[in-house]
mmCIF file with all atom_site columns, C-alpha atoms and ligand atoms in Angstrom:
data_model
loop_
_atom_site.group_PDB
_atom_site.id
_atom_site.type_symbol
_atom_site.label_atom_id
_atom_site.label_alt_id
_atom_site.label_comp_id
_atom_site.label_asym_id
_atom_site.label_entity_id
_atom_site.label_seq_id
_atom_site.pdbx_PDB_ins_code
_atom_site.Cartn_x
_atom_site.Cartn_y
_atom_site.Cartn_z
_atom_site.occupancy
_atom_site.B_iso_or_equiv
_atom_site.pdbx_formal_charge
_atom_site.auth_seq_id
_atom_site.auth_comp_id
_atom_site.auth_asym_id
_atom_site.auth_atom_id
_atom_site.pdbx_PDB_model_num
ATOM   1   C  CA  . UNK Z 1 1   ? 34.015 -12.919 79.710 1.00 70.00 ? 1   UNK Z CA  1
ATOM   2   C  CA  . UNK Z 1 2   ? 35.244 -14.582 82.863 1.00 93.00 ? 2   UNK Z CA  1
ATOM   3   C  CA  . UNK Z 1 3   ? 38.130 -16.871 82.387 1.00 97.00 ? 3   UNK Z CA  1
ATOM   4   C  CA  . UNK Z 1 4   ? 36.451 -20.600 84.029 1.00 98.00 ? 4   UNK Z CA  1
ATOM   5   C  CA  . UNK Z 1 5   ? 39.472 -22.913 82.870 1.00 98.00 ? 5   UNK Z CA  1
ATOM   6   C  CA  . UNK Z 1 6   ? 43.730 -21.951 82.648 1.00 98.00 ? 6   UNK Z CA  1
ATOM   7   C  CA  . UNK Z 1 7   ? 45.411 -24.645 80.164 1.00 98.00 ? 7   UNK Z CA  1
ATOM   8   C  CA  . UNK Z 1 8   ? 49.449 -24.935 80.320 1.00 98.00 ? 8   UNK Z CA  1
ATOM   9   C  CA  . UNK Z 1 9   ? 52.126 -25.385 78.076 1.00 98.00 ? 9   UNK Z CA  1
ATOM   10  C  CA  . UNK Z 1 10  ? 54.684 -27.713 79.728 1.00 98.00 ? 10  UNK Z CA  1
ATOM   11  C  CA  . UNK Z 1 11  ? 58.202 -27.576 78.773 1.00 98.00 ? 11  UNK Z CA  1
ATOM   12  C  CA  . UNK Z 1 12  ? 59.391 -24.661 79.383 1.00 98.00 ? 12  UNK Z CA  1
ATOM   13  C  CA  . UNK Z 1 13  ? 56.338 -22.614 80.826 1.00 98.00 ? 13  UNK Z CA  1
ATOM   14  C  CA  . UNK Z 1 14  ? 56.448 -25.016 83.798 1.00 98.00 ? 14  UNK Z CA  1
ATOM   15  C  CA  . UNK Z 1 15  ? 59.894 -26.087 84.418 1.00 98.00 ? 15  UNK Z CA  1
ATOM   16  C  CA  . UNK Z 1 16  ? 63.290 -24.910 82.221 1.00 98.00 ? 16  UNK Z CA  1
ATOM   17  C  CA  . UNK Z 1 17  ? 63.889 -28.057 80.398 1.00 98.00 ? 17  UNK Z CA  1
ATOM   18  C  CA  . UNK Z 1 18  ? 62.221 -28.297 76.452 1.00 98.00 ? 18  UNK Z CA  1
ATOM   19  C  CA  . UNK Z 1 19  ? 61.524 -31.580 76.081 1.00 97.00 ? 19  UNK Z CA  1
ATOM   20  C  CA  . UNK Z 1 20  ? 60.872 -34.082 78.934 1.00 97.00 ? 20  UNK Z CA  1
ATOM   21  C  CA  . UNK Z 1 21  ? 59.999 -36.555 76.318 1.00 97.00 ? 21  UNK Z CA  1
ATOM   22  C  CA  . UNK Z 1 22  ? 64.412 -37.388 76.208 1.00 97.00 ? 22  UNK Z CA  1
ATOM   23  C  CA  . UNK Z 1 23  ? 63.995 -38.495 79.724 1.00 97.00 ? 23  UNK Z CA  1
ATOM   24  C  CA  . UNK Z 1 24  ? 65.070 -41.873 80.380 1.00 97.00 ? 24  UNK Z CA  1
ATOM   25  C  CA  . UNK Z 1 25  ? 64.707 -43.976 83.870 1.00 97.00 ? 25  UNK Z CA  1
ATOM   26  C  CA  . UNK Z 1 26  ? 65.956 -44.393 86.636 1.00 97.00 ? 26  UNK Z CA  1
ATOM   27  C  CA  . UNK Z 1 27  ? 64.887 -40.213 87.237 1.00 97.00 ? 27  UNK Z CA  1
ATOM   28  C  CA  . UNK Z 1 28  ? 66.305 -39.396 90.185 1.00 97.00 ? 28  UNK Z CA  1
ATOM   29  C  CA  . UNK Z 1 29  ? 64.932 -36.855 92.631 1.00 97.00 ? 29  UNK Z CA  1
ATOM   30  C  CA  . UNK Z 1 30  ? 67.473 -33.960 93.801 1.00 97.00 ? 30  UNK Z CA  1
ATOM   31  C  CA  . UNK Z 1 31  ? 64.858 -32.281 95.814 1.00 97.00 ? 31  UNK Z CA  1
ATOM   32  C  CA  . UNK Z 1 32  ? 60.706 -30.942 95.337 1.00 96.00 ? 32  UNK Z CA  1
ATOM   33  C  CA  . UNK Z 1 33  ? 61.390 -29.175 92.216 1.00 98.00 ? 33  UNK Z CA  1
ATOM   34  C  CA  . UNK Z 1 34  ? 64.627 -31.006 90.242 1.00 98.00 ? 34  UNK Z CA  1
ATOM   35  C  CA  . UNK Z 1 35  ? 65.005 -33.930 89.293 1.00 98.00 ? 35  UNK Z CA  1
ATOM   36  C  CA  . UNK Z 1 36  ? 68.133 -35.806 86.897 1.00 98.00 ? 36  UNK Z CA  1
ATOM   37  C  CA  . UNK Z 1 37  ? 68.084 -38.440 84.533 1.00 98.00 ? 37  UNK Z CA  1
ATOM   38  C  CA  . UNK Z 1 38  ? 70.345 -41.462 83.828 1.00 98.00 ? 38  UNK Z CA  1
ATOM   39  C  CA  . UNK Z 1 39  ? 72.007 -39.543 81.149 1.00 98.00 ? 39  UNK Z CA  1
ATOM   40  C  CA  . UNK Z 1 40  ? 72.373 -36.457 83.210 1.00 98.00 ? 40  UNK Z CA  1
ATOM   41  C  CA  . UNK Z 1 41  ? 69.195 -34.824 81.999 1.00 98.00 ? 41  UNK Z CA  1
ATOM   42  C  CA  . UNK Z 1 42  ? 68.785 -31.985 84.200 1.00 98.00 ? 42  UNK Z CA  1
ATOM   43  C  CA  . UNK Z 1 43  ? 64.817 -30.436 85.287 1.00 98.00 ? 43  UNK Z CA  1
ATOM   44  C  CA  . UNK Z 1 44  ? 63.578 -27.580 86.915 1.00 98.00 ? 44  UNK Z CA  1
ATOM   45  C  CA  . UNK Z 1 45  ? 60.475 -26.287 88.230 1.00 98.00 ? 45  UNK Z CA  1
ATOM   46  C  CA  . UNK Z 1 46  ? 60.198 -22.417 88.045 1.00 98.00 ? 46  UNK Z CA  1
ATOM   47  C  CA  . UNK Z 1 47  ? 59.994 -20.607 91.121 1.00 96.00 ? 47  UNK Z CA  1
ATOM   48  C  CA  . UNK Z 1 48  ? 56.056 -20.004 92.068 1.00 96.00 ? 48  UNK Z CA  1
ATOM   49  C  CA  . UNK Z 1 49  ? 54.559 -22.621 89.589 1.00 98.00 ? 49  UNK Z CA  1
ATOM   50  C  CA  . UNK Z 1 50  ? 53.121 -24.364 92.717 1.00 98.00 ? 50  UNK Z CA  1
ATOM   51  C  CA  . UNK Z 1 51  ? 52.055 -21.451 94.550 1.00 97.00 ? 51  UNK Z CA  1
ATOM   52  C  CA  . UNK Z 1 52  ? 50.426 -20.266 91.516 1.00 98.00 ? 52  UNK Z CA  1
ATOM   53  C  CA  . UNK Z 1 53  ? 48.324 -23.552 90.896 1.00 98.00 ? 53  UNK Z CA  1
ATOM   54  C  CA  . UNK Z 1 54  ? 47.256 -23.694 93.996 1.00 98.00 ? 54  UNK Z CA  1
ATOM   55  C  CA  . UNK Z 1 55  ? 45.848 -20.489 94.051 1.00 97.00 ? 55  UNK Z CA  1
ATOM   56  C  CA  . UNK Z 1 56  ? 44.282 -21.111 90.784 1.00 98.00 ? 56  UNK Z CA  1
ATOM   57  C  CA  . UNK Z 1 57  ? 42.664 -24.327 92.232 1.00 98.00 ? 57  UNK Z CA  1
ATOM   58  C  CA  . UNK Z 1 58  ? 42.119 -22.465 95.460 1.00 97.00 ? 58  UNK Z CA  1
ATOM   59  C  CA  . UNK Z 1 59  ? 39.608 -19.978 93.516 1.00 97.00 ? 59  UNK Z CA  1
ATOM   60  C  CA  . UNK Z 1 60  ? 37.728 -23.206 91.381 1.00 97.00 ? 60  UNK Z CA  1
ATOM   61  C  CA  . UNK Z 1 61  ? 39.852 -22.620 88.371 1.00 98.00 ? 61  UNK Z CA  1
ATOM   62  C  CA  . UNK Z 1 62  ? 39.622 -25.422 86.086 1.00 98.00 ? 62  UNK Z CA  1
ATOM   63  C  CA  . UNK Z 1 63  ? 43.700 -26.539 85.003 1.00 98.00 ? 63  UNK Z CA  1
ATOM   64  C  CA  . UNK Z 1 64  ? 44.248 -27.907 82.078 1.00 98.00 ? 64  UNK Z CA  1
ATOM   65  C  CA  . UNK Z 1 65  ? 47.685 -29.005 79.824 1.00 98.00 ? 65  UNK Z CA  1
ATOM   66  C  CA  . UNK Z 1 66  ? 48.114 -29.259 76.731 1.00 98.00 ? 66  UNK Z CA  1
ATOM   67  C  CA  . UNK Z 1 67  ? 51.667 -30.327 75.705 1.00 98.00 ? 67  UNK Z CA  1
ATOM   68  C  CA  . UNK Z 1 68  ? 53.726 -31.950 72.895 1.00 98.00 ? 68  UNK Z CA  1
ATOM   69  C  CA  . UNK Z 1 69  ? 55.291 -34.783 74.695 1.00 98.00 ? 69  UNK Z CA  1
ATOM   70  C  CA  . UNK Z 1 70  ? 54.653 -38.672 75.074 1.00 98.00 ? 70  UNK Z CA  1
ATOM   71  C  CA  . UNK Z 1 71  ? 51.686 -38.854 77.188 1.00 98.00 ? 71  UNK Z CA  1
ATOM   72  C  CA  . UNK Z 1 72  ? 53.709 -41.696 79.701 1.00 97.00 ? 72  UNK Z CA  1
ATOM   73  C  CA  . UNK Z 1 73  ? 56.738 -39.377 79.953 1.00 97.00 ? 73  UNK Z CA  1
ATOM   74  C  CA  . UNK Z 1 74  ? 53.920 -36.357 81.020 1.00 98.00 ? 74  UNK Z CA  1
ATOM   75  C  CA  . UNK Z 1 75  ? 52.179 -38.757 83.470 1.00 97.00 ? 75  UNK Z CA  1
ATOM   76  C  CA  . UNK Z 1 76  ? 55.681 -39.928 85.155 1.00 97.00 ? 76  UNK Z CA  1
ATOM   77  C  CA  . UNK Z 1 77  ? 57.131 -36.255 85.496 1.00 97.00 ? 77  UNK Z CA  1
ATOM   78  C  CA  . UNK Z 1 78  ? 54.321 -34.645 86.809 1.00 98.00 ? 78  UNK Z CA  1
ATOM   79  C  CA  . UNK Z 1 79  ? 54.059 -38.069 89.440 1.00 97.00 ? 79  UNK Z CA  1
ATOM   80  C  CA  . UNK Z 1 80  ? 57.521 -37.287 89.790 1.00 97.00 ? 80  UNK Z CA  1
ATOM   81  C  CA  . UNK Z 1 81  ? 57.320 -33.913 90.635 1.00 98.00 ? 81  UNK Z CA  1
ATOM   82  C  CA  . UNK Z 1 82  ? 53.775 -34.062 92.567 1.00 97.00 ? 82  UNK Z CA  1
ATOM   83  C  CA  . UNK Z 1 83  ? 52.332 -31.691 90.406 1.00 98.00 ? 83  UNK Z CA  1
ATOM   84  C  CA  . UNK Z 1 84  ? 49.834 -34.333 88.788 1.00 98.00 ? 84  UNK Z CA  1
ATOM   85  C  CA  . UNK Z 1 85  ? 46.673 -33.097 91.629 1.00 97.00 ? 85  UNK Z CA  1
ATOM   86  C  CA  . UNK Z 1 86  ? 46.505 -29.578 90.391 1.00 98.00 ? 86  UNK Z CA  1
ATOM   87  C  CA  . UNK Z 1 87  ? 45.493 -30.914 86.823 1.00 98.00 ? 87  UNK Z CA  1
ATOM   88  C  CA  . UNK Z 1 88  ? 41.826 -31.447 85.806 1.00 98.00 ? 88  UNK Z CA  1
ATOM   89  C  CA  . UNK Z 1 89  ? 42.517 -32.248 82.217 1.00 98.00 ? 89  UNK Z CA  1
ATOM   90  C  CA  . UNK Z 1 90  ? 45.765 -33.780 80.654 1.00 98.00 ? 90  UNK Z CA  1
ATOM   91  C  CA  . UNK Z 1 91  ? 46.156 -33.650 77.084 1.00 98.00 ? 91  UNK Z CA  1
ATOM   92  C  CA  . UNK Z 1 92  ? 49.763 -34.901 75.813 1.00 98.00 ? 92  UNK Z CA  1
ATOM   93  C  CA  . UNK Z 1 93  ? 50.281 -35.668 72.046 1.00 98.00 ? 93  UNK Z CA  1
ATOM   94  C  CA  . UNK Z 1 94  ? 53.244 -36.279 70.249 1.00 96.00 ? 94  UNK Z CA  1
ATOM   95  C  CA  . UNK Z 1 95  ? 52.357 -34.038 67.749 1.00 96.00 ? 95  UNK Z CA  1
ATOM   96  C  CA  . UNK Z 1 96  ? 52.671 -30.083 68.295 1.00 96.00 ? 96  UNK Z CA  1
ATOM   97  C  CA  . UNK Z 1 97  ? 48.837 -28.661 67.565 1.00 98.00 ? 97  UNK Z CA  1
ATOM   98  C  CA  . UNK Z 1 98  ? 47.844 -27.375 70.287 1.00 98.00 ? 98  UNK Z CA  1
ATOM   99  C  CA  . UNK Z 1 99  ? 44.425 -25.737 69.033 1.00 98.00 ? 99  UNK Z CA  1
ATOM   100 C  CA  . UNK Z 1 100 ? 43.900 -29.634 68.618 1.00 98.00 ? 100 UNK Z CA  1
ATOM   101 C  CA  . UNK Z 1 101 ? 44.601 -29.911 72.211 1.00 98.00 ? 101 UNK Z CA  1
ATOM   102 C  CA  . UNK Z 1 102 ? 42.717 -27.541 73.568 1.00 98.00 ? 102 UNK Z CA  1
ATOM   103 C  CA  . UNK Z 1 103 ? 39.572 -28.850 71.523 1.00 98.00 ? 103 UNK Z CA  1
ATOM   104 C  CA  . UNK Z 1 104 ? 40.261 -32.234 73.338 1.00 98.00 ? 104 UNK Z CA  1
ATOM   105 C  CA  . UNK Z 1 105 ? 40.199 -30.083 76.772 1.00 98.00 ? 105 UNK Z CA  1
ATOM   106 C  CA  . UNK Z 1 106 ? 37.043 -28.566 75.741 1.00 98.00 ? 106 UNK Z CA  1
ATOM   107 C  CA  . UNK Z 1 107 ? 35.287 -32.383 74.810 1.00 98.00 ? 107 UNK Z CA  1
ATOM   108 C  CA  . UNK Z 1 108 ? 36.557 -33.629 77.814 1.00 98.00 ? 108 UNK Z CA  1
ATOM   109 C  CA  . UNK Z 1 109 ? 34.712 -30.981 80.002 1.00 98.00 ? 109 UNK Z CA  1
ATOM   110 C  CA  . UNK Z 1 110 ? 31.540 -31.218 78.233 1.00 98.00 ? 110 UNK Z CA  1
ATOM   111 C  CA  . UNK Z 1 111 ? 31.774 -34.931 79.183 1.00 98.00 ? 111 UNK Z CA  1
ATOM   112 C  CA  . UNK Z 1 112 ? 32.152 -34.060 82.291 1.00 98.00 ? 112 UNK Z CA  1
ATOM   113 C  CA  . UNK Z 1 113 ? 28.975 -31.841 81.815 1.00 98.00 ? 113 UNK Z CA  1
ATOM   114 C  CA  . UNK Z 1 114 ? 31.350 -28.140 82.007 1.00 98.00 ? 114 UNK Z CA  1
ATOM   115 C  CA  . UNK Z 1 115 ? 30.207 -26.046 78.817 1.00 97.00 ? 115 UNK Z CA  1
ATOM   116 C  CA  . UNK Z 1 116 ? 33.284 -23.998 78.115 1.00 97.00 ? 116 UNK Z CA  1
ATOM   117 C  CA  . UNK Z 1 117 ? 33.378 -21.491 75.837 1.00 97.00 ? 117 UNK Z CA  1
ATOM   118 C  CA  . UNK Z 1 118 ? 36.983 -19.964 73.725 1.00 96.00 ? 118 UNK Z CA  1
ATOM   119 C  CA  . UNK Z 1 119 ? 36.639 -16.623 76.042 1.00 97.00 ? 119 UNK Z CA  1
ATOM   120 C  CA  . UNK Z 1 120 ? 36.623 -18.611 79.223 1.00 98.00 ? 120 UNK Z CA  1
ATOM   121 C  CA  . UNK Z 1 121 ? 39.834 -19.916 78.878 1.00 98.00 ? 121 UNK Z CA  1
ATOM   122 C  CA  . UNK Z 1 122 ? 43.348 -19.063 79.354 1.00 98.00 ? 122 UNK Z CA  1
ATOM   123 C  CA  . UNK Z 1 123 ? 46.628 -20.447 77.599 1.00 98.00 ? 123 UNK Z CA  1
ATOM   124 C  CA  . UNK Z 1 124 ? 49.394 -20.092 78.725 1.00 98.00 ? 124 UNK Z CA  1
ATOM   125 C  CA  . UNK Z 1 125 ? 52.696 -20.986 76.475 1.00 98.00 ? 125 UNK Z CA  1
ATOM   126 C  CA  . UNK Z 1 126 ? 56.330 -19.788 75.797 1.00 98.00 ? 126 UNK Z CA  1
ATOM   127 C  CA  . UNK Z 1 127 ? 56.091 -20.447 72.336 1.00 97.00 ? 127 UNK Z CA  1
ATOM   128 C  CA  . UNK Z 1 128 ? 53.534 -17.485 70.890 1.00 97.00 ? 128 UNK Z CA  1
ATOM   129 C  CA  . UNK Z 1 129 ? 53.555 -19.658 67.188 1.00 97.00 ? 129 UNK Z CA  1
ATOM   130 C  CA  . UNK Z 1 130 ? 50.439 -21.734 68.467 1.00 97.00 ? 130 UNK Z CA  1
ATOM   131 C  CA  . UNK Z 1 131 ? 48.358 -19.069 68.999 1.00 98.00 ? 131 UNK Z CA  1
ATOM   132 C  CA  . UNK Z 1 132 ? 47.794 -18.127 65.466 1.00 97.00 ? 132 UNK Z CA  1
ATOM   133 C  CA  . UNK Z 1 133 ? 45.914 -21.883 65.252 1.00 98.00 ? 133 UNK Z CA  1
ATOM   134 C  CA  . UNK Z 1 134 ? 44.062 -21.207 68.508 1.00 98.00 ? 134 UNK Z CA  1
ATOM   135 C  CA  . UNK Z 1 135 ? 42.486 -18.218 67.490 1.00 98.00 ? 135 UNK Z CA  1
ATOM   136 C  CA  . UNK Z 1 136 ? 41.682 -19.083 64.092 1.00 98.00 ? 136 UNK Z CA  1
ATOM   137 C  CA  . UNK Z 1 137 ? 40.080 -22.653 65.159 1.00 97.00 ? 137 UNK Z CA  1
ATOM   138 C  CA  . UNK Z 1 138 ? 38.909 -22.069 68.077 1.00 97.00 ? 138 UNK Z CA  1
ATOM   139 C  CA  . UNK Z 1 139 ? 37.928 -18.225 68.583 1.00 96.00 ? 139 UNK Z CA  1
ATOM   140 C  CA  . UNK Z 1 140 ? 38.457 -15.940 71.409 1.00 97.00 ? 140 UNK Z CA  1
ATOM   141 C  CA  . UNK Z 1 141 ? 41.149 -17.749 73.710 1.00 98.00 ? 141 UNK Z CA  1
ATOM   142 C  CA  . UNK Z 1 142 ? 42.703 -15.257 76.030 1.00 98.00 ? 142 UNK Z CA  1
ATOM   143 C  CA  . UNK Z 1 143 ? 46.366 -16.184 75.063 1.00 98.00 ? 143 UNK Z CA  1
ATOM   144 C  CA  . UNK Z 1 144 ? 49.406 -15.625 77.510 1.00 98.00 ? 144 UNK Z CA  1
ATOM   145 C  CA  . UNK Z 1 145 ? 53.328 -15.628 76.385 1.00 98.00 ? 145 UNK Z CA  1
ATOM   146 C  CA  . UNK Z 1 146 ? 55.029 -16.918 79.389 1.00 98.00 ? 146 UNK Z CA  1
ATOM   147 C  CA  . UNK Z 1 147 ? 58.294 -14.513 79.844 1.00 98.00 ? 147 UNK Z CA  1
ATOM   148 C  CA  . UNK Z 1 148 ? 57.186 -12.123 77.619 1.00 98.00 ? 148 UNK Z CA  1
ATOM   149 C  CA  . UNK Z 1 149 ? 53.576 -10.826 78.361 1.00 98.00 ? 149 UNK Z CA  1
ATOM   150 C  CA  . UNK Z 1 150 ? 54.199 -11.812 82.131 1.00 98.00 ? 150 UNK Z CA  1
ATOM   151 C  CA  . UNK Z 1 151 ? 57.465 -12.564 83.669 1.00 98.00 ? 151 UNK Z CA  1
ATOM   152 C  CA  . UNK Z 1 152 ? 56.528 -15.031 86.442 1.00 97.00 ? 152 UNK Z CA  1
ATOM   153 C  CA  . UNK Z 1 153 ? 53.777 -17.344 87.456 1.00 97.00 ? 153 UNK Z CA  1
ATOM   154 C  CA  . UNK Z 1 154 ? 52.278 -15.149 90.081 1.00 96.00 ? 154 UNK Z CA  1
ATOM   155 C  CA  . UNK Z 1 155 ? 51.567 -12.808 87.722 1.00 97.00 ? 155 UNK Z CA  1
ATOM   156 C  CA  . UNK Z 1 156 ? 48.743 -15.476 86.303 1.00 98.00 ? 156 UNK Z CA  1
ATOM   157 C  CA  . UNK Z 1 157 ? 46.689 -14.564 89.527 1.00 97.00 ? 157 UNK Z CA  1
ATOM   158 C  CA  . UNK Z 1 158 ? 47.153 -10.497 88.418 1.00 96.00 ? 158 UNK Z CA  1
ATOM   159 C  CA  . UNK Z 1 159 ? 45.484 -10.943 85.171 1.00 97.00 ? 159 UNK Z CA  1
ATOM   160 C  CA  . UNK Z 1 160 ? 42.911 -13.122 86.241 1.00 97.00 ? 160 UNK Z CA  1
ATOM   161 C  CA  . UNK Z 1 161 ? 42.398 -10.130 89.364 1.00 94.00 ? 161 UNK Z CA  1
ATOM   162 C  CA  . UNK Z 1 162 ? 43.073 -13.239 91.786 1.00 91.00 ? 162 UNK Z CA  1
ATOM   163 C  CA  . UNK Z 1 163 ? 44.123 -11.462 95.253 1.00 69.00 ? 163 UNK Z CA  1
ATOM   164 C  CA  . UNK Z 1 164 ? 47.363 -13.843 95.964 1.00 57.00 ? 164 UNK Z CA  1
HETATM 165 MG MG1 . MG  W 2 .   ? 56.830 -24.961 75.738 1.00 80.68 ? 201 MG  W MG1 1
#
């Protein structure tokens, strides 16, 4: 089944810190990809997350996120970090059920008037004890543990047989 729509973890699938809920203002910018908080709060981007989403967005990929964080402290660090274009659908909870999430990503693009099944989408996540939910609520969601069953972002575009 072809994959239509790629959902992302946050915290730690996209940049190195865990939980950019703790951020406090002023965030200051130390270049594209880090950033710093009041309290010395230190972010990352990984290397290739960009590339990646563009080339996702490139080939008509539908992105979505699903992440356990404040839903203002998702908007400002992905304003923050310009990454807030390449995402179609934001869902940010402060709880940590991401099946839930997903379902909400799902609603939202049959809104929209996009019919998405479980098999055409992707999840990516660092943390492989939320797929256990996702495939018993939701069915067949191709699930993808960032670091262990790929080691970098580009590697997104290999499974999906994306020429990058
Ligand atoms: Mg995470």
């Amino acid at each position: 089944m072809k994959i239509k729509v790629v959902i992302f973890d946050a915290d730690k699938t996209l940049w190195d810190h865990y939980n950019i809920s703790e951020f406090e203002e002023p965030i200051k910018i130390i270049n594209r990809d880090e950033i710093e908080d009041i309290k010395g709060r230190k972010l990352k981007v990984f290397p290739e997350v960009r590339s990646t989403l563009e080339e996702l967005k490139r080939n008509n990929l539908i992105l979505g996120m699903a992440t356990w964080n404040y839903p203002e402290k998702t908007e400002r660090m992905l304003g923050i970090l310009n990454l807030r274009r390449y995402f179609d659908v934001i869902v940010s909870r402060d709880f940590p059920f991401k099946f839930i999430m997903i379902s909400e990503i799902i609603n939202e693009l049959k809104n929209r008037g996009i019919s998405v099944k479980p098999e055409n989408i992707m999840f990516i996540d660092d943390r492989r004890v939320h797929f256990g939910n996702v495939w018993l609520y939701l069915g067949k969601v191709k699930c993808v543990e960032m670091w262990k069953d790929i080691s970098c972002h580009s590697q997104i575009l290999k499974l999906l047989e994306l020429n990058s």
